[in-house]
Short mmCIF file of C-alpha atoms in Angstrom, two decimals:
data_model
loop_
_atom_site.label_atom_id
_atom_site.label_comp_id
_atom_site.label_asym_id
_atom_site.label_seq_id
_atom_site.Cartn_x
_atom_site.Cartn_y
_atom_site.Cartn_z
CA UNK A 1 72.60 168.42 78.00
CA UNK A 2 71.43 164.81 77.99
CA UNK A 3 74.76 163.73 76.53
CA UNK A 4 76.73 164.94 79.58
CA UNK A 5 76.01 162.00 81.95
CA UNK A 6 76.61 159.17 79.43
CA UNK A 7 79.74 160.78 78.01
CA UNK A 8 81.23 161.51 81.44
CA UNK A 9 80.35 158.05 82.73
CA UNK A 10 81.89 156.48 79.64
CA UNK A 11 85.14 158.40 80.16
CA UNK A 12 85.18 157.86 83.90
CA UNK A 13 84.43 154.14 83.88
CA UNK A 14 86.82 153.29 81.05
CA UNK A 15 89.74 155.57 81.92
CA UNK A 16 89.66 155.91 85.71
CA UNK A 17 87.42 153.09 86.86
CA UNK A 18 84.93 152.64 89.68
CA UNK A 19 85.91 152.60 93.30
CA UNK A 20 83.61 151.58 96.10
CA UNK A 21 84.72 152.83 99.49
CA UNK A 22 88.11 154.02 98.26
CA UNK A 23 89.25 150.51 97.37
CA UNK A 24 90.73 149.16 94.17
CA UNK A 25 89.60 150.77 90.90
CA UNK A 26 87.79 148.54 88.41
CA UNK A 27 87.47 149.69 84.79
CA UNK A 28 84.94 148.76 82.14
CA UNK A 29 86.09 147.66 78.71
CA UNK A 30 85.48 150.09 75.84
CA UNK A 31 83.47 147.44 74.00
CA UNK A 32 80.98 147.06 76.86
CA UNK A 33 80.89 150.72 77.98
CA UNK A 34 80.03 152.13 74.56
CA UNK A 35 76.64 150.41 73.99
CA UNK A 36 75.69 151.02 77.62
CA UNK A 37 76.48 154.73 77.21
CA UNK A 38 74.47 154.96 74.00
CA UNK A 39 71.53 153.20 75.66
CA UNK A 40 71.84 155.55 78.67
CA UNK A 41 71.72 158.57 76.35
CA UNK A 42 68.57 157.37 74.60
CA UNK A 43 67.02 156.45 77.96
CA UNK A 44 67.55 160.01 79.18
CA UNK A 45 66.02 161.47 76.02
CA UNK A 46 63.08 159.08 76.27
CA UNK A 47 62.61 159.88 79.95
CA UNK A 48 62.46 163.62 79.30
CA UNK A 49 59.99 163.09 76.44
CA UNK A 50 57.75 160.79 78.52
CA UNK A 51 57.79 163.31 81.36
CA UNK A 52 56.82 166.15 79.03
CA UNK A 53 53.99 164.07 77.54
CA UNK A 54 52.79 163.21 81.05
CA UNK A 55 52.83 166.86 82.09
CA UNK A 56 50.92 167.77 78.94
CA UNK A 57 48.39 165.01 79.64
CA UNK A 58 47.87 166.14 83.27
CA UNK A 59 47.82 169.90 82.72
CA UNK A 60 44.08 170.39 82.25
CA UNK A 61 43.35 168.58 85.50
CA UNK A 62 45.19 171.36 87.33
CA UNK A 63 43.77 174.32 85.42
CA UNK A 64 46.50 174.80 82.83
CA UNK A 65 46.02 175.00 79.10
CA UNK A 66 49.46 175.19 77.53
CA UNK A 67 51.23 173.72 74.55
CA UNK A 68 53.43 170.65 74.53
CA UNK A 69 56.40 172.98 74.01
CA UNK A 70 55.82 174.63 77.41
CA UNK A 71 55.57 171.21 79.01
CA UNK A 72 58.90 170.30 77.41
CA UNK A 73 60.39 173.57 78.71
CA UNK A 74 59.29 172.73 82.25
CA UNK A 75 60.68 169.22 81.97
CA UNK A 76 64.06 170.27 80.59
CA UNK A 77 64.27 173.22 83.00
CA UNK A 78 63.79 170.99 86.01
CA UNK A 79 66.03 168.17 84.77
CA UNK A 80 69.01 170.43 84.02
CA UNK A 81 70.64 169.98 87.46
CA UNK A 82 70.51 166.20 87.01
CA UNK A 83 72.22 166.47 83.64
CA UNK A 84 74.90 168.78 85.07
CA UNK A 85 75.47 166.35 87.95
CA UNK A 86 76.52 163.89 85.25
CA UNK A 87 79.93 165.57 85.31
CA UNK A 88 80.53 163.63 88.54
CA UNK A 89 80.90 160.57 86.32
CA UNK A 90 84.38 161.77 85.36
CA UNK A 91 85.48 160.76 88.87
CA UNK A 92 83.28 157.69 89.47
CA UNK A 93 83.80 157.16 93.17
CA UNK A 94 80.54 155.94 94.69
CA UNK A 95 80.21 158.45 97.55
CA UNK A 96 81.01 161.38 95.23
CA UNK A 97 78.52 160.36 92.54
CA UNK A 98 75.78 159.72 95.11
CA UNK A 99 76.42 163.06 96.85
CA UNK A 100 76.34 164.97 93.55
CA UNK A 101 73.16 163.13 92.54
CA UNK A 102 71.42 163.92 95.83
CA UNK A 103 72.32 167.61 95.57
CA UNK A 104 71.07 167.69 91.98
CA UNK A 105 67.86 165.90 92.92
CA UNK A 106 67.18 168.37 95.74
CA UNK A 107 67.71 171.32 93.40
CA UNK A 108 65.56 169.68 90.71
CA UNK A 109 62.68 169.34 93.16
CA UNK A 110 63.15 172.97 94.23
CA UNK A 111 63.05 174.11 90.59
CA UNK A 112 59.98 171.97 89.91
CA UNK A 113 57.92 173.40 92.76
CA UNK A 114 58.99 176.97 92.00
CA UNK A 115 58.72 176.72 88.22
CA UNK A 116 55.47 174.85 87.70
CA UNK A 117 53.32 177.87 88.63
CA UNK A 118 55.20 180.23 86.33
CA UNK A 119 55.81 177.99 83.33
CA UNK A 120 52.40 176.34 83.32
CA UNK A 121 50.57 179.58 84.26
CA UNK A 122 48.35 178.03 86.93
CA UNK A 123 47.15 179.30 90.32
CA UNK A 124 49.46 178.83 93.30
CA UNK A 125 46.95 176.55 95.02
CA UNK A 126 47.07 174.11 92.11
CA UNK A 127 50.84 174.40 91.55
CA UNK A 128 51.82 172.36 94.61
CA UNK A 129 49.53 169.46 93.71
CA UNK A 130 50.59 169.59 90.06
CA UNK A 131 54.26 169.61 91.09
CA UNK A 132 53.67 166.64 93.36
CA UNK A 133 51.94 164.76 90.54
CA UNK A 134 54.86 165.50 88.21
CA UNK A 135 57.29 164.26 90.85
CA UNK A 136 55.29 161.04 91.25
CA UNK A 137 55.29 160.42 87.50
CA UNK A 138 59.04 161.07 87.51
CA UNK A 139 59.55 158.35 90.10
CA UNK A 140 57.47 155.94 88.01
CA UNK A 141 59.57 156.78 84.93
CA UNK A 142 62.73 156.19 86.99
CA UNK A 143 61.50 152.75 88.08
CA UNK A 144 60.64 151.97 84.46
CA UNK A 145 64.19 152.88 83.42
CA UNK A 146 65.63 150.64 86.13
CA UNK A 147 63.46 147.71 85.02
CA UNK A 148 64.50 148.30 81.40
CA UNK A 149 68.16 148.34 82.45
CA UNK A 150 67.75 145.03 84.24
CA UNK A 151 66.04 143.56 81.17
CA UNK A 152 68.85 144.77 78.90
CA UNK A 153 71.45 143.26 81.24
CA UNK A 154 69.59 139.97 81.03
CA UNK A 155 69.63 140.16 77.22
CA UNK A 156 73.40 140.52 77.06
CA UNK A 157 74.15 144.24 77.48
CA UNK A 158 76.03 143.50 80.67
CA UNK A 159 79.16 145.45 81.63
CA UNK A 160 82.51 143.70 81.29
CA UNK A 161 85.19 144.77 83.76
CA UNK A 162 88.99 144.77 83.67
CA UNK A 163 91.43 145.35 86.49
#
């Protein structure tokens, strides 16, 4: 599932190109899109792993006592809509990708709050706070991925565009 967004973005940005506001399409070169796609794939895998480790680390605070495997199940279960929204990368028009991402994010949050009680086997009173803590850690992981992307761009993994 984690390969869907990088693969679709690679195809969309190299074959169709980006369009902002319905203007001219700008494509990325294959040579610059490939390493960025590979890095994106490994970033997604790392993000899911870090989230699962964080959930496993926090679980006892909220009355759960489950294995790392169940934490990984919760993390992959809730991130599935985000991975599926990666198909929007085949048509990389800004408004479309943002709209698909917002819908996926809303459904991910819905799945998180409804699934944390069942998957982690904790009382309903604790599930809301645990879900909120997981969401907060997810935002921190997202910011970390953005900072890493900026650092990689500064080290030469910058996109190269053609017209």
